[in-house]
JSON list of C-alpha atoms and ligand atoms in Angstrom, two decimals:
[
{"chain": "A", "resi": 501, "resn": "MET", "atom": "CA", "xyz": [-14.48, -6.68, -21.70]},
{"chain": "A", "resi": 502, "resn": "ALA", "atom": "CA", "xyz": [-14.45, -9.79, -19.52]},
{"chain": "A", "resi": 503, "resn": "ASN", "atom": "CA", "xyz": [-11.11, -11.59, -18.88]},
{"chain": "A", "resi": 504, "resn": "LYS", "atom": "CA", "xyz": [-10.66, -14.99, -20.41]},
{"chain": "A", "resi": 505, "resn": "PRO", "atom": "CA", "xyz": [-10.34, -17.73, -17.79]},
{"chain": "A", "resi": 506, "resn": "SER", "atom": "CA", "xyz": [-6.86, -18.91, -16.90]},
{"chain": "A", "resi": 507, "resn": "TRP", "atom": "CA", "xyz": [-7.86, -22.45, -17.74]},
{"chain": "A", "resi": 508, "resn": "GLN", "atom": "CA", "xyz": [-9.74, -24.07, -20.54]},
{"chain": "A", "resi": 509, "resn": "PRO", "atom": "CA", "xyz": [-11.45, -27.47, -20.80]},
{"chain": "A", "resi": 510, "resn": "THR", "atom": "CA", "xyz": [-10.12, -29.76, -23.52]},
{"chain": "A", "resi": 511, "resn": "ARG", "atom": "CA", "xyz": [-11.26, -33.09, -24.89]},
{"chain": "A", "resi": 512, "resn": "PRO", "atom": "CA", "xyz": [-9.48, -36.14, -23.32]},
{"chain": "A", "resi": 513, "resn": "PRO", "atom": "CA", "xyz": [-7.32, -38.05, -25.71]},
{"chain": "A", "resi": 514, "resn": "ALA", "atom": "CA", "xyz": [-9.81, -40.69, -27.01]},
{"chain": "A", "resi": 515, "resn": "GLN", "atom": "CA", "xyz": [-10.42, -42.52, -23.75]},
{"chain": "A", "resi": 516, "resn": "GLY", "atom": "CA", "xyz": [-14.01, -43.34, -24.51]},
{"chain": "A", "resi": 517, "resn": "ASP", "atom": "CA", "xyz": [-15.34, -41.85, -21.28]},
{"chain": "A", "resi": 518, "resn": "ASP", "atom": "CA", "xyz": [-16.74, -38.50, -20.21]},
{"chain": "A", "resi": 519, "resn": "SER", "atom": "CA", "xyz": [-13.68, -37.41, -18.31]},
{"chain": "A", "resi": 520, "resn": "LEU", "atom": "CA", "xyz": [-12.71, -33.75, -18.59]},
{"chain": "A", "resi": 521, "resn": "VAL", "atom": "CA", "xyz": [-9.14, -32.61, -18.72]},
{"chain": "A", "resi": 522, "resn": "VAL", "atom": "CA", "xyz": [-8.44, -29.06, -17.47]},
{"chain": "A", "resi": 523, "resn": "GLU", "atom": "CA", "xyz": [-5.21, -27.52, -18.62]},
{"chain": "A", "resi": 524, "resn": "ARG", "atom": "CA", "xyz": [-3.71, -24.55, -16.87]},
{"chain": "A", "resi": 525, "resn": "LEU", "atom": "CA", "xyz": [-2.70, -21.78, -19.29]},
{"chain": "A", "resi": 526, "resn": "THR", "atom": "CA", "xyz": [-0.02, -19.21, -18.56]},
{"chain": "A", "resi": 527, "resn": "GLN", "atom": "CA", "xyz": [-1.20, -16.38, -16.28]},
{"chain": "A", "resi": 528, "resn": "ARG", "atom": "CA", "xyz": [-2.40, -13.40, -18.27]},
{"chain": "A", "resi": 529, "resn": "VAL", "atom": "CA", "xyz": [-3.55, -11.01, -15.59]},
{"chain": "A", "resi": 530, "resn": "GLN", "atom": "CA", "xyz": [-0.72, -9.01, -14.00]},
{"chain": "A", "resi": 531, "resn": "PRO", "atom": "CA", "xyz": [-0.96, -7.95, -10.35]},
{"chain": "A", "resi": 532, "resn": "PRO", "atom": "CA", "xyz": [-1.39, -4.16, -10.02]},
{"chain": "A", "resi": 533, "resn": "GLN", "atom": "CA", "xyz": [1.64, -1.96, -9.51]},
{"chain": "A", "resi": 534, "resn": "MET", "atom": "CA", "xyz": [1.83, -1.26, -5.81]},
{"chain": "A", "resi": 535, "resn": "TYR", "atom": "CA", "xyz": [2.95, 1.97, -4.12]},
{"chain": "A", "resi": 536, "resn": "GLN", "atom": "CA", "xyz": [4.48, 2.66, -0.77]},
{"chain": "A", "resi": 537, "resn": "VAL", "atom": "CA", "xyz": [3.44, 5.68, 1.25]},
{"chain": "A", "resi": 538, "resn": "VAL", "atom": "CA", "xyz": [6.52, 7.28, 2.76]},
{"chain": "A", "resi": 539, "resn": "MET", "atom": "CA", "xyz": [6.58, 9.84, 5.55]},
{"chain": "A", "resi": 540, "resn": "LEU", "atom": "CA", "xyz": [9.49, 12.23, 5.79]},
{"chain": "A", "resi": 541, "resn": "ASN", "atom": "CA", "xyz": [11.12, 13.66, 8.90]},
{"chain": "A", "resi": 542, "resn": "ASP", "atom": "CA", "xyz": [11.16, 17.22, 9.81]},
{"chain": "A", "resi": 543, "resn": "ASP", "atom": "CA", "xyz": [12.23, 19.27, 12.92]},
{"chain": "A", "resi": 544, "resn": "TYR", "atom": "CA", "xyz": [8.80, 20.63, 13.84]},
{"chain": "A", "resi": 545, "resn": "THR", "atom": "CA", "xyz": [5.98, 18.14, 13.63]},
{"chain": "A", "resi": 546, "resn": "PRO", "atom": "CA", "xyz": [5.40, 16.74, 17.16]},
{"chain": "A", "resi": 547, "resn": "MET", "atom": "CA", "xyz": [6.16, 13.01, 17.52]},
{"chain": "A", "resi": 548, "resn": "GLU", "atom": "CA", "xyz": [2.72, 12.47, 19.09]},
{"chain": "A", "resi": 549, "resn": "PHE", "atom": "CA", "xyz": [0.97, 13.85, 15.97]},
{"chain": "A", "resi": 550, "resn": "VAL", "atom": "CA", "xyz": [2.90, 11.50, 13.72]},
{"chain": "A", "resi": 551, "resn": "VAL", "atom": "CA", "xyz": [1.98, 8.50, 15.97]},
{"chain": "A", "resi": 552, "resn": "ARG", "atom": "CA", "xyz": [-1.70, 9.50, 15.84]},
{"chain": "A", "resi": 553, "resn": "VAL", "atom": "CA", "xyz": [-1.60, 9.87, 12.02]},
{"chain": "A", "resi": 554, "resn": "LEU", "atom": "CA", "xyz": [-0.05, 6.38, 11.70]},
{"chain": "A", "resi": 555, "resn": "GLN", "atom": "CA", "xyz": [-2.74, 4.91, 13.97]},
{"chain": "A", "resi": 556, "resn": "GLU", "atom": "CA", "xyz": [-5.67, 6.74, 12.35]},
{"chain": "A", "resi": 557, "resn": "TYR", "atom": "CA", "xyz": [-4.79, 6.56, 8.59]},
{"chain": "A", "resi": 558, "resn": "PHE", "atom": "CA", "xyz": [-2.60, 3.47, 8.46]},
{"chain": "A", "resi": 559, "resn": "SER", "atom": "CA", "xyz": [-4.33, 1.28, 11.15]},
{"chain": "A", "resi": 560, "resn": "LYS", "atom": "CA", "xyz": [-1.15, 0.80, 13.15]},
{"chain": "A", "resi": 561, "resn": "ASP", "atom": "CA", "xyz": [-1.39, -0.06, 16.84]},
{"chain": "A", "resi": 562, "resn": "ARG", "atom": "CA", "xyz": [0.22, 2.46, 19.13]},
{"chain": "A", "resi": 563, "resn": "GLU", "atom": "CA", "xyz": [3.45, 0.43, 19.63]},
{"chain": "A", "resi": 564, "resn": "THR", "atom": "CA", "xyz": [4.01, -0.13, 15.86]},
{"chain": "A", "resi": 565, "resn": "ALA", "atom": "CA", "xyz": [3.09, 3.50, 15.13]},
{"chain": "A", "resi": 566, "resn": "THR", "atom": "CA", "xyz": [5.74, 4.59, 17.70]},
{"chain": "A", "resi": 567, "resn": "GLN", "atom": "CA", "xyz": [8.39, 2.38, 16.20]},
{"chain": "A", "resi": 568, "resn": "ILE", "atom": "CA", "xyz": [7.60, 3.70, 12.65]},
{"chain": "A", "resi": 569, "resn": "MET", "atom": "CA", "xyz": [7.67, 7.34, 13.89]},
{"chain": "A", "resi": 570, "resn": "LEU", "atom": "CA", "xyz": [11.02, 6.79, 15.62]},
{"chain": "A", "resi": 571, "resn": "LYS", "atom": "CA", "xyz": [12.48, 5.14, 12.53]},
{"chain": "A", "resi": 572, "resn": "ILE", "atom": "CA", "xyz": [11.46, 8.16, 10.44]},
{"chain": "A", "resi": 573, "resn": "HIS", "atom": "CA", "xyz": [12.90, 10.44, 13.10]},
{"chain": "A", "resi": 574, "resn": "ILE", "atom": "CA", "xyz": [16.24, 8.64, 12.95]},
{"chain": "A", "resi": 575, "resn": "ASP", "atom": "CA", "xyz": [16.53, 7.63, 9.25]},
{"chain": "A", "resi": 576, "resn": "GLY", "atom": "CA", "xyz": [14.81, 10.68, 7.70]},
{"chain": "A", "resi": 577, "resn": "ARG", "atom": "CA", "xyz": [11.96, 8.60, 6.19]},
{"chain": "A", "resi": 578, "resn": "GLY", "atom": "CA", "xyz": [9.88, 5.52, 6.69]},
{"chain": "A", "resi": 579, "resn": "VAL", "atom": "CA", "xyz": [7.17, 3.42, 4.98]},
{"chain": "A", "resi": 580, "resn": "CYS", "atom": "CA", "xyz": [3.68, 3.71, 6.40]},
{"chain": "A", "resi": 581, "resn": "GLY", "atom": "CA", "xyz": [2.08, 1.07, 4.17]},
{"chain": "A", "resi": 582, "resn": "VAL", "atom": "CA", "xyz": [1.78, -0.40, 0.68]},
{"chain": "A", "resi": 583, "resn": "PHE", "atom": "CA", "xyz": [-1.23, 0.17, -1.43]},
{"chain": "A", "resi": 584, "resn": "THR", "atom": "CA", "xyz": [-2.67, 0.39, -4.95]},
{"chain": "A", "resi": 585, "resn": "LYS", "atom": "CA", "xyz": [-2.11, 3.80, -6.57]},
{"chain": "A", "resi": 586, "resn": "ASP", "atom": "CA", "xyz": [-5.55, 5.29, -5.83]},
{"chain": "A", "resi": 587, "resn": "VAL", "atom": "CA", "xyz": [-5.46, 4.19, -2.16]},
{"chain": "A", "resi": 588, "resn": "ALA", "atom": "CA", "xyz": [-1.87, 5.50, -1.73]},
{"chain": "A", "resi": 589, "resn": "ALA", "atom": "CA", "xyz": [-2.81, 8.92, -3.27]},
{"chain": "A", "resi": 590, "resn": "THR", "atom": "CA", "xyz": [-5.81, 9.15, -0.98]},
{"chain": "A", "resi": 591, "resn": "LYS", "atom": "CA", "xyz": [-3.76, 8.37, 2.13]},
{"chain": "A", "resi": 592, "resn": "VAL", "atom": "CA", "xyz": [-1.12, 11.01, 1.17]},
{"chain": "A", "resi": 593, "resn": "GLU", "atom": "CA", "xyz": [-3.85, 13.53, 0.71]},
{"chain": "A", "resi": 594, "resn": "LEU", "atom": "CA", "xyz": [-5.52, 12.75, 4.07]},
{"chain": "A", "resi": 595, "resn": "VAL", "atom": "CA", "xyz": [-2.11, 13.01, 5.92]},
{"chain": "A", "resi": 596, "resn": "ARG", "atom": "CA", "xyz": [-1.39, 16.36, 4.11]},
{"chain": "A", "resi": 597, "resn": "GLU", "atom": "CA", "xyz": [-4.77, 17.70, 5.06]},
{"chain": "A", "resi": 598, "resn": "ALA", "atom": "CA", "xyz": [-4.44, 16.67, 8.67]},
{"chain": "A", "resi": 599, "resn": "ALA", "atom": "CA", "xyz": [-0.99, 18.12, 8.94]},
{"chain": "A", "resi": 600, "resn": "HIS", "atom": "CA", "xyz": [-2.19, 21.38, 7.34]},
{"chain": "A", "resi": 601, "resn": "ARG", "atom": "CA", "xyz": [-5.18, 21.64, 9.64]},
{"chain": "A", "resi": 602, "resn": "ASP", "atom": "CA", "xyz": [-3.00, 21.33, 12.68]},
{"chain": "A", "resi": 603, "resn": "GLY", "atom": "CA", "xyz": [-0.28, 23.68, 11.25]},
{"chain": "A", "resi": 604, "resn": "HIS", "atom": "CA", "xyz": [2.55, 21.03, 10.86]},
{"chain": "A", "resi": 605, "resn": "PRO", "atom": "CA", "xyz": [4.93, 20.79, 8.01]},
{"chain": "A", "resi": 606, "resn": "LEU", "atom": "CA", "xyz": [4.76, 17.01, 7.83]},
{"chain": "A", "resi": 607, "resn": "GLN", "atom": "CA", "xyz": [5.51, 15.68, 4.37]},
{"chain": "A", "resi": 608, "resn": "CYS", "atom": "CA", "xyz": [4.09, 12.44, 2.88]},
{"chain": "A", "resi": 609, "resn": "VAL", "atom": "CA", "xyz": [4.68, 11.06, -0.51]},
{"chain": "A", "resi": 610, "resn": "TYR", "atom": "CA", "xyz": [4.03, 7.76, -2.49]},
{"chain": "A", "resi": 611, "resn": "GLU", "atom": "CA", "xyz": [6.29, 5.89, -4.77]},
{"chain": "A", "resi": 612, "resn": "PRO", "atom": "CA", "xyz": [6.08, 2.79, -6.90]},
{"chain": "A", "resi": 613, "resn": "ILE", "atom": "CA", "xyz": [7.77, -0.37, -5.60]},
{"chain": "A", "resi": 614, "resn": "ASP", "atom": "CA", "xyz": [9.01, -3.35, -7.61]},
{"chain": "B", "resi": 1201, "resn": "LIG", "atom": "N1", "xyz": [11.54, 14.94, 14.12]},
{"chain": "B", "resi": 1201, "resn": "LIG", "atom": "C1", "xyz": [10.26, 15.27, 14.81]},
{"chain": "B", "resi": 1201, "resn": "LIG", "atom": "C2", "xyz": [10.51, 15.85, 16.18]},
{"chain": "B", "resi": 1201, "resn": "LIG", "atom": "O1", "xyz": [11.61, 15.66, 16.75]},
{"chain": "B", "resi": 1201, "resn": "LIG", "atom": "C3", "xyz": [9.36, 14.07, 14.85]},
{"chain": "B", "resi": 1201, "resn": "LIG", "atom": "C4", "xyz": [8.86, 13.58, 13.54]},
{"chain": "B", "resi": 1201, "resn": "LIG", "atom": "C5", "xyz": [8.93, 12.22, 13.25]},
{"chain": "B", "resi": 1201, "resn": "LIG", "atom": "C6", "xyz": [8.49, 14.40, 12.53]},
{"chain": "B", "resi": 1201, "resn": "LIG", "atom": "C7", "xyz": [8.49, 11.69, 12.07]},
{"chain": "B", "resi": 1201, "resn": "LIG", "atom": "C8", "xyz": [8.07, 13.98, 11.27]},
{"chain": "B", "resi": 1201, "resn": "LIG", "atom": "O2", "xyz": [7.58, 12.06, 9.86]},
{"chain": "B", "resi": 1201, "resn": "LIG", "atom": "C9", "xyz": [8.02, 12.59, 11.06]},
{"chain": "B", "resi": 1201, "resn": "LIG", "atom": "N2", "xyz": [9.57, 16.43, 16.74]}
]
């Protein structure tokens, strides 16, 4: 079913002309719940592999990818990006497949953000 518009035309208060008053109604459509894709540190996955994954699947330039990888290496986890649920789930799956293909234990999850 189509959403109702967030505005609705109303009749002007008897002004005798053809002017149109547009009143804004309260917003009804909620923005979608967003999810962050988080990569976890481990002792075995090569740093270079993580940097390449961040470039390939999260569109990071090499410098940003390196910074994120080092943050994960130091803090234990790091955010790769924020997406709608479907996109986040797909990214996680792509990362897991790539890691599995190359024999790395790299872990990647997604979680709702507020
Ligand atoms: N800790 C790994 C190493 O020293 C590098 C690494 C970084 C692994 C980030 C996973 O998500 C990760 N080779």
